[in-house]
Short mmCIF file of C-alpha atoms in Angstrom, two decimals:
data_model
loop_
_atom_site.label_atom_id
_atom_site.label_comp_id
_atom_site.label_asym_id
_atom_site.label_seq_id
_atom_site.Cartn_x
_atom_site.Cartn_y
_atom_site.Cartn_z
CA MET A 274 170.89 -0.13 -59.79
CA ILE A 275 169.68 -1.57 -63.12
CA LEU A 276 165.96 -2.18 -63.20
CA GLU A 277 164.16 -4.74 -65.37
CA GLU A 278 161.79 -2.08 -66.69
CA ASP A 279 164.82 -0.31 -68.20
CA LEU A 280 165.99 -3.36 -70.17
CA ILE A 281 164.87 -5.29 -73.14
CA VAL A 282 165.72 -8.92 -74.02
CA ALA A 283 168.11 -8.80 -76.99
CA GLY A 284 168.81 -12.56 -77.25
CA GLN A 285 170.35 -15.53 -75.46
CA ILE A 286 173.87 -17.05 -75.04
CA THR A 287 173.68 -20.48 -76.64
CA LYS A 288 177.16 -21.91 -75.79
CA THR A 289 180.79 -21.13 -75.14
CA HIS A 290 183.14 -20.69 -78.13
CA GLY A 291 186.79 -21.62 -77.80
CA ILE A 292 188.78 -21.64 -74.58
CA LYS A 293 189.35 -17.90 -74.07
CA GLY A 294 185.87 -17.06 -72.69
CA GLU A 295 184.17 -16.16 -75.93
CA LEU A 296 180.36 -16.86 -76.09
CA SER A 297 177.97 -17.61 -78.92
CA ILE A 298 175.02 -15.33 -78.99
CA LEU A 299 171.67 -15.55 -80.85
CA THR A 300 169.91 -12.32 -80.95
CA HIS A 301 166.35 -11.12 -81.61
CA PHE A 302 167.50 -8.14 -83.48
CA ASP A 303 170.73 -6.94 -85.00
CA ILE A 304 172.79 -5.71 -82.00
CA PHE A 305 175.95 -5.94 -84.15
CA GLU A 306 175.05 -2.62 -85.90
CA ILE A 307 174.25 -0.80 -82.77
CA GLU A 308 176.90 0.84 -80.54
CA ILE A 309 176.32 -0.99 -77.20
CA PRO A 310 179.19 -0.65 -74.62
CA PHE A 311 177.74 -3.27 -72.31
CA ILE A 312 175.12 -6.02 -71.93
CA VAL A 313 173.23 -7.04 -69.01
CA PHE A 314 172.60 -10.54 -67.44
CA GLU A 315 170.38 -11.52 -64.50
CA MET A 316 172.77 -12.91 -61.90
CA ASP A 317 171.40 -14.18 -58.60
CA GLY A 318 168.27 -12.19 -58.93
CA ILE A 319 169.95 -8.83 -59.85
CA PHE A 320 170.83 -7.23 -63.17
CA VAL A 321 174.61 -6.95 -63.69
CA PRO A 322 176.27 -5.13 -66.54
CA PHE A 323 179.20 -6.68 -68.42
CA PHE A 324 181.35 -4.55 -70.69
CA ILE A 325 182.02 -5.88 -74.22
CA ASP A 326 185.54 -6.45 -75.26
CA GLU A 327 184.71 -7.72 -78.79
CA LEU A 328 181.55 -8.49 -80.80
CA ARG A 329 181.84 -10.54 -84.01
CA ILE A 330 179.12 -11.07 -86.48
CA LYS A 331 178.37 -14.71 -87.74
CA SER A 332 175.04 -13.80 -89.38
CA ALA A 333 172.49 -10.98 -88.98
CA LEU A 334 171.22 -12.47 -85.79
CA SER A 335 174.06 -14.51 -84.45
CA GLY A 336 177.68 -14.02 -83.57
CA TYR A 337 180.36 -14.22 -80.92
CA ILE A 338 180.84 -11.93 -77.93
CA LYS A 339 183.84 -11.53 -75.58
CA LEU A 340 183.15 -9.89 -72.21
CA GLU A 341 185.74 -7.99 -70.14
CA ASN A 342 187.35 -10.15 -67.41
CA ILE A 343 185.76 -13.35 -68.72
CA ASP A 344 188.82 -15.07 -70.11
CA SER A 345 188.41 -18.76 -69.77
CA ASP A 346 185.94 -21.53 -70.83
CA LYS A 347 185.20 -22.03 -67.16
CA LYS A 348 184.20 -18.55 -66.51
CA SER A 349 182.08 -18.34 -69.56
CA GLN A 350 180.13 -21.46 -68.82
CA GLU A 351 177.91 -19.63 -66.26
CA PHE A 352 176.50 -17.50 -69.08
CA VAL A 353 175.24 -20.31 -71.22
CA GLY A 354 171.41 -20.34 -71.56
CA LYS A 355 171.08 -16.85 -70.03
CA ASN A 356 168.95 -14.13 -71.62
CA VAL A 357 171.08 -11.06 -72.81
CA TYR A 358 169.48 -7.79 -71.86
CA VAL A 359 170.36 -4.36 -73.31
CA SER A 360 169.37 -0.94 -72.01
CA LYS A 361 166.26 0.34 -73.83
CA LYS A 362 168.06 3.54 -74.59
CA PHE A 363 170.46 1.73 -76.99
CA VAL A 364 167.52 0.32 -79.02
CA GLU A 365 165.19 3.32 -79.35
CA ASN A 366 166.03 3.63 -83.05
CA ILE A 367 166.15 0.06 -83.86
CA ASP A 368 165.14 -0.80 -87.53
CA ASP A 369 161.96 -2.90 -87.23
CA GLU A 370 162.84 -4.78 -90.35
CA ASP A 371 165.92 -6.19 -88.63
CA VAL A 372 164.29 -7.84 -85.68
CA ALA A 373 163.33 -11.56 -85.48
CA SER A 374 159.63 -12.11 -84.86
CA GLU A 375 160.35 -13.85 -81.50
CA TYR A 376 161.58 -10.45 -80.22
CA PHE A 377 157.97 -9.38 -79.96
CA ILE A 378 156.94 -12.04 -77.47
CA GLY A 379 155.77 -10.17 -74.34
CA PHE A 380 154.74 -7.05 -76.36
CA GLU A 381 151.03 -5.84 -75.87
CA ILE A 382 148.95 -5.51 -78.99
CA GLU A 383 146.76 -2.39 -79.16
CA ASP A 384 144.28 -1.75 -81.81
CA GLU A 385 143.69 1.81 -82.84
CA ASN A 386 139.92 1.28 -82.68
CA THR A 387 139.28 -1.12 -79.82
CA GLY A 388 142.24 -0.64 -77.52
CA ASN A 389 144.32 -3.25 -75.77
CA ILE A 390 143.85 -6.74 -77.37
CA GLY A 391 146.31 -8.71 -75.24
CA THR A 392 149.89 -9.99 -74.91
CA ILE A 393 151.93 -11.83 -77.60
CA ILE A 394 152.79 -15.20 -76.12
CA ALA A 395 154.20 -17.00 -79.17
CA ILE A 396 154.87 -16.70 -82.92
CA GLU A 397 153.14 -19.21 -85.24
CA ASP A 398 155.32 -19.67 -88.34
CA SER A 399 154.24 -23.12 -89.54
CA THR A 400 152.01 -21.57 -92.17
CA ALA A 401 152.71 -19.23 -95.18
CA ASN A 402 151.53 -16.30 -93.09
CA ILE A 403 153.44 -15.69 -89.83
CA LEU A 404 151.03 -14.99 -86.91
CA PHE A 405 151.17 -13.43 -83.43
CA VAL A 406 149.60 -15.76 -80.91
CA VAL A 407 147.96 -13.35 -78.52
CA HIS A 408 146.60 -14.09 -74.96
CA ALA A 409 143.50 -11.89 -75.20
CA GLN A 410 141.99 -9.95 -72.30
CA ASN A 411 139.16 -12.39 -72.18
CA GLY A 412 141.48 -15.29 -71.76
CA GLU A 413 141.24 -16.70 -75.25
CA GLU A 414 144.14 -17.08 -77.69
CA ILE A 415 143.81 -15.02 -80.89
CA LEU A 416 145.84 -15.31 -84.01
CA ILE A 417 146.87 -12.06 -85.68
CA PRO A 418 148.77 -11.81 -88.99
CA ILE A 419 152.09 -10.09 -88.86
CA ALA A 420 151.46 -7.84 -91.73
CA ASP A 421 152.95 -4.34 -92.41
CA GLU A 422 149.60 -2.95 -93.52
CA TYR A 423 148.18 -3.62 -89.95
CA ILE A 424 151.17 -2.44 -87.88
CA LYS A 425 151.01 1.38 -87.39
CA GLU A 426 153.67 1.85 -84.75
CA ILE A 427 156.06 -0.10 -82.63
CA LEU A 428 156.85 1.38 -79.20
CA HIS A 429 160.00 -0.68 -78.25
CA SER A 430 160.68 0.79 -74.82
CA GLU A 431 156.94 0.36 -73.80
CA LYS A 432 156.69 -3.07 -75.48
CA ILE A 433 153.60 -2.09 -77.45
CA ILE A 434 152.59 -2.69 -81.01
CA VAL A 435 149.89 -0.36 -82.26
CA MET A 436 147.81 -1.91 -85.03
CA ASN A 437 144.82 -1.06 -87.20
CA LEU A 438 143.12 -4.48 -87.49
CA PRO A 439 140.27 -5.17 -89.89
CA VAL A 440 136.85 -5.17 -88.24
CA GLY A 441 135.94 -8.72 -87.23
CA LEU A 442 139.51 -10.13 -87.33
CA ILE A 443 139.82 -10.68 -83.58
CA ASP A 444 136.37 -12.10 -83.44
CA MET A 445 137.21 -15.11 -85.66
#
């Protein structure tokens, strides 16, 4: 049985492509460079694996996927809008530079000095500096800059980002 805690959201199916069951996929990180034999969808409350027949790159974070036994537009329709999950074991060595910032939604922020800050609930990219929008332990929203100098470690399988934030940043 596939458990949700063994999976990570890799992206979403946006639409069907053609009449032979191919799907358009928008990803949070470059799954096209990783050898992934199957992807997982939540179907009727359980996680079901689907083996990949073909994966074609459109851009770094989008492409087309053909699944085994999905060979018509009608069969592929049920996947549109669904999240695409991959096993955490396939993404352990993911290059952090290749992920879209939205991938980190749901990750916990831990500061090396003060401990758990809260959970990333959104990405604010309307300004020059991209920010994590964090739902803090005290219920408030905190904005934290996404800056390499603050990020110390990303634990993908645990969904934790370890940071070393400047004193007073989260008190602003």
